[in-house]
Coordinates of C-alpha atoms in Angstrom, one line a residue:
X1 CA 43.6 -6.3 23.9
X2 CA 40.2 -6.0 22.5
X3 CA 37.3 -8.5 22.4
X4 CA 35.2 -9.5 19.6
X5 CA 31.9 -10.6 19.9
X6 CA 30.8 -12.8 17.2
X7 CA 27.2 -12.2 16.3
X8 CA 26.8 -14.9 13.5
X9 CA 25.2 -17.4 16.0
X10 CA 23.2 -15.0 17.4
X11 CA 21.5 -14.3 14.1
X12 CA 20.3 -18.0 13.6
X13 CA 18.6 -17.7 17.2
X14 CA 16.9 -14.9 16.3
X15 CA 15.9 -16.4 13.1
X16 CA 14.6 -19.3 14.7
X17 CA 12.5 -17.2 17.4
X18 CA 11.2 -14.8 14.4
X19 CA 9.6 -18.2 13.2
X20 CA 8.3 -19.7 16.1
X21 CA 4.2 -19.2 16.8
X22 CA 4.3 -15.6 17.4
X23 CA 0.5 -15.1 16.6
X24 CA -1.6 -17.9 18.4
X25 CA -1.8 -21.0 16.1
X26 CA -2.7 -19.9 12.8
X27 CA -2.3 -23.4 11.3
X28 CA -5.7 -24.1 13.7
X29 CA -7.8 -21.5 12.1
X30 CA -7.2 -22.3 8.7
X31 CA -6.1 -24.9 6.5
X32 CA -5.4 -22.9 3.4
X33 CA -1.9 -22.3 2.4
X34 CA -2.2 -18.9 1.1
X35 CA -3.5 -17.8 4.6
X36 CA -0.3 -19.4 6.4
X37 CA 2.2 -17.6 3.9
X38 CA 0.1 -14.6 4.6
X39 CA 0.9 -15.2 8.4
X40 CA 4.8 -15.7 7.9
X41 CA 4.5 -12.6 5.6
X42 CA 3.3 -10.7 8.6
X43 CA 5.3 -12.3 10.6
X44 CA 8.4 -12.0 8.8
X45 CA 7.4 -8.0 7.7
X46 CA 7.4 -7.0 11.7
X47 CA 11.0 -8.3 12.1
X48 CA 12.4 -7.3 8.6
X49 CA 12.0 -4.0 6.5
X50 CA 13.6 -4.5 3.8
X51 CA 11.1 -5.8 1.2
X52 CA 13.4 -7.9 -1.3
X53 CA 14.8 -9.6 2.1
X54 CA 11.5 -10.7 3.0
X55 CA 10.4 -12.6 0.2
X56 CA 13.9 -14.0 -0.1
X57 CA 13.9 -15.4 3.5
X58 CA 10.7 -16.6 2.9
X59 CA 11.6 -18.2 -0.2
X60 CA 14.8 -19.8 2.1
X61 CA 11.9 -21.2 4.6
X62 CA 9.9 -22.8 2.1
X63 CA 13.0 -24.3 0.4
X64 CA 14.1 -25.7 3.8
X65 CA 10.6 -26.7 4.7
X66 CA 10.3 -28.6 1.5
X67 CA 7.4 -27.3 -0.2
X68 CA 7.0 -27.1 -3.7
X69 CA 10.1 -24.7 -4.8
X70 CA 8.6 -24.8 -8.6
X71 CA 9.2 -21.7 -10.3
X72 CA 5.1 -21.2 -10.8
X73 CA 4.5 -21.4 -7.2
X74 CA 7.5 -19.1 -6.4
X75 CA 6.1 -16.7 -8.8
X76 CA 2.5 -17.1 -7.3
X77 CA 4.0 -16.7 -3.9
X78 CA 5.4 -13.5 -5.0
X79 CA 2.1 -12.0 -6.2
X80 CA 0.3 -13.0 -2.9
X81 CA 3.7 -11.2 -1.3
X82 CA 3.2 -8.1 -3.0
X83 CA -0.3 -7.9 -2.7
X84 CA -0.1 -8.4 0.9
X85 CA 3.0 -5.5 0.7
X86 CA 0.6 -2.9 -1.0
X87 CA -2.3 -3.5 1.7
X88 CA 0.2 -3.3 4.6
X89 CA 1.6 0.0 2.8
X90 CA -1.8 1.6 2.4
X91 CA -2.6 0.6 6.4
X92 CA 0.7 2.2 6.8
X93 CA -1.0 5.8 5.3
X94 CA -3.8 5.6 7.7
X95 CA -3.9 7.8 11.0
X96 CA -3.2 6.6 14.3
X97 CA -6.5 6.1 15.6
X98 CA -6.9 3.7 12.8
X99 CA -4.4 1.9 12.9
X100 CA -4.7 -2.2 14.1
X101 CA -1.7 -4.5 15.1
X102 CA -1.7 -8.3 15.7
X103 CA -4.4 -11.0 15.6
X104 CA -7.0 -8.5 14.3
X105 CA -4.9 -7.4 11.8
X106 CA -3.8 -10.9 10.2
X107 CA -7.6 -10.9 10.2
X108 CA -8.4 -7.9 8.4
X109 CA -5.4 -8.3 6.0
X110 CA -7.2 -11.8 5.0
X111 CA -10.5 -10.6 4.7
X112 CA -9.3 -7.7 1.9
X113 CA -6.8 -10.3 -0.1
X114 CA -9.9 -12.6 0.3
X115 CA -12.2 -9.8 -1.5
X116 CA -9.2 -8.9 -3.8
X117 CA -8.6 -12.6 -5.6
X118 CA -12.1 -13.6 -5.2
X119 CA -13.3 -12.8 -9.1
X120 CA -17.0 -13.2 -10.5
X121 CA -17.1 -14.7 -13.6
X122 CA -19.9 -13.0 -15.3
X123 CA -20.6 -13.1 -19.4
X124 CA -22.2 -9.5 -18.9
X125 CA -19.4 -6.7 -19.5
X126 CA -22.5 -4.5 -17.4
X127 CA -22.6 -6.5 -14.9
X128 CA -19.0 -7.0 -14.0
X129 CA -18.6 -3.2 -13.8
X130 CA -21.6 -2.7 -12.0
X131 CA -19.7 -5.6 -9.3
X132 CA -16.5 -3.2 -9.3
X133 CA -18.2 -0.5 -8.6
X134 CA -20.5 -2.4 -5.7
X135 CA -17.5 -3.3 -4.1
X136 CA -15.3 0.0 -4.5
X137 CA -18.6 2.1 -3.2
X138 CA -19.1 -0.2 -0.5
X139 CA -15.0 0.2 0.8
X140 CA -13.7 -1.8 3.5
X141 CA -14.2 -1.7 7.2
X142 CA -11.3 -0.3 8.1
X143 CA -11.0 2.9 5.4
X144 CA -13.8 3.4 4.0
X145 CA -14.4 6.6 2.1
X146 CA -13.4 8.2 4.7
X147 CA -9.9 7.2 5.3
X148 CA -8.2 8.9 2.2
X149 CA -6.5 11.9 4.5
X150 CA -3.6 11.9 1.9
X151 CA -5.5 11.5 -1.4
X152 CA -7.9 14.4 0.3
X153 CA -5.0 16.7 1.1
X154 CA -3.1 16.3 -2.0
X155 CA -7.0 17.0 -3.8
X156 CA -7.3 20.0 -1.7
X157 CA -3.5 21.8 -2.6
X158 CA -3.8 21.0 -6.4
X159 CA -7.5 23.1 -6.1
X160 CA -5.8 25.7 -3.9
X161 CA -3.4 25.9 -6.9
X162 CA -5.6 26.2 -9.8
X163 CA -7.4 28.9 -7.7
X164 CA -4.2 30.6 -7.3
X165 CA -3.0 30.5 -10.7
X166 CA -6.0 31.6 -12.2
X167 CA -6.5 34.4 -10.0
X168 CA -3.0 35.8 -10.7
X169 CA -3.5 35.5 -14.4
X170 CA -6.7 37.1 -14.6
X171 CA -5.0 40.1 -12.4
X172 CA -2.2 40.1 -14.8
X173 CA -4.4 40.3 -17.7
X174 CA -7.3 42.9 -16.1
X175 CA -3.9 45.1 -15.2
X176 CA -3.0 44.5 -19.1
X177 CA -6.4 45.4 -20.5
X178 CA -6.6 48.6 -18.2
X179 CA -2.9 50.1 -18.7
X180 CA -3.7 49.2 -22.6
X181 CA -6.7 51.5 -22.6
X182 CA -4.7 54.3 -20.7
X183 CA -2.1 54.3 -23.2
X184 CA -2.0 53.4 -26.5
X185 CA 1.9 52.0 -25.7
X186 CA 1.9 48.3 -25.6
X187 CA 3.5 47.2 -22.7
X188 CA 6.3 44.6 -22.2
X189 CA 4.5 41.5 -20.8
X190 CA 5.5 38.4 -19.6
X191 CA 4.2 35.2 -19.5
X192 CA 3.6 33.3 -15.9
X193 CA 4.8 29.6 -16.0
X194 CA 3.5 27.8 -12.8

């Protein structure tokens, strides 16, 4: 006879312990909502990979919670969800040594959505690049200009490349030039596709 274990009520427990206070109180150090989704995203992200289940269980929470279901605040809930899903992705690129995990990082992760919806309204075009281009030079605390070791490698093979390609060419078409003067016999060339 075999035994099955039924795992169904097991699920809901974990559920419910995936939503108690994992990080320390975060309704205590701020009263804005955006932060506290934020928080649950974080939360919720640790425990689940799968990105479309995460917003979806989230959604479930706030529908059982009974906060405003609407279908703008869904849809703003999903923008903060994937902003907050491309910043966790791009800490996800960093190296080891860089990386930061739990209080600090809810921390960090506010401070760069914080920077990313603030917007200054300016009526100078000038001045609004000049802003952009402030806060791009300037980077973040955590990457910096520093912190692109993918972007930098990727830079580095597509030069390596060029340099490559355009050496063997000019080879192939010194060779041509020389053999051409040697004989007057064209020879049978063919064309490099890289």
């Amino acid at each position: 006879m075999k035994r099955s274990i039924d795992f169904k009520d097991q699920l809901v427990e974990s559920e419910d312990e995936m939503w108690s206070p994992a990080m320390p109180s975060v309704e205590s150090k701020s009263d804005d909502c955006d932060f506290i989704y934020i928080s649950d995203v974080l939360r919720a992200a640790n425990y689940m990979h799968d990105e479309s289940d995460v917003f979806l269980l989230l959604e479930k929470q706030q529908y059982v919670k009974g906060k405003d279901t609407s279908k703008v605040s869904r849809l703003q809930r999903k923008l903060i969800f994937d902003t907050i899903n491309e910043i966790l992705n791009r800490k996800k690129q960093l190296p080891p040594w860089k990386v930061v995990t739990g209080e600090t990082s809810l921390q960090q992760i506010w401070s760069e959505f914080q920077k990313i919806r603030e917007r200054d309204s300016s009526d100078d075009m000038f001045e609004d690049i000049c802003g952009v281009l402030r806060k791009d030079l300037a980077g973040d605390a955590i990457n910096g200009w520093d912190g692109c070791p993918i972007q930098m490698s990727e830079a580095i093979l597509d030069i390596e490349r060029l340099i490559f390609r355009d050496l063997i060419s000019e080879t192939i078409r010194d060779l041509a030039a020389l053999a051409e003067k040697s004989n007057n016999i064209p020879a049978p060339r063919r064309k490099l596709v890289f």
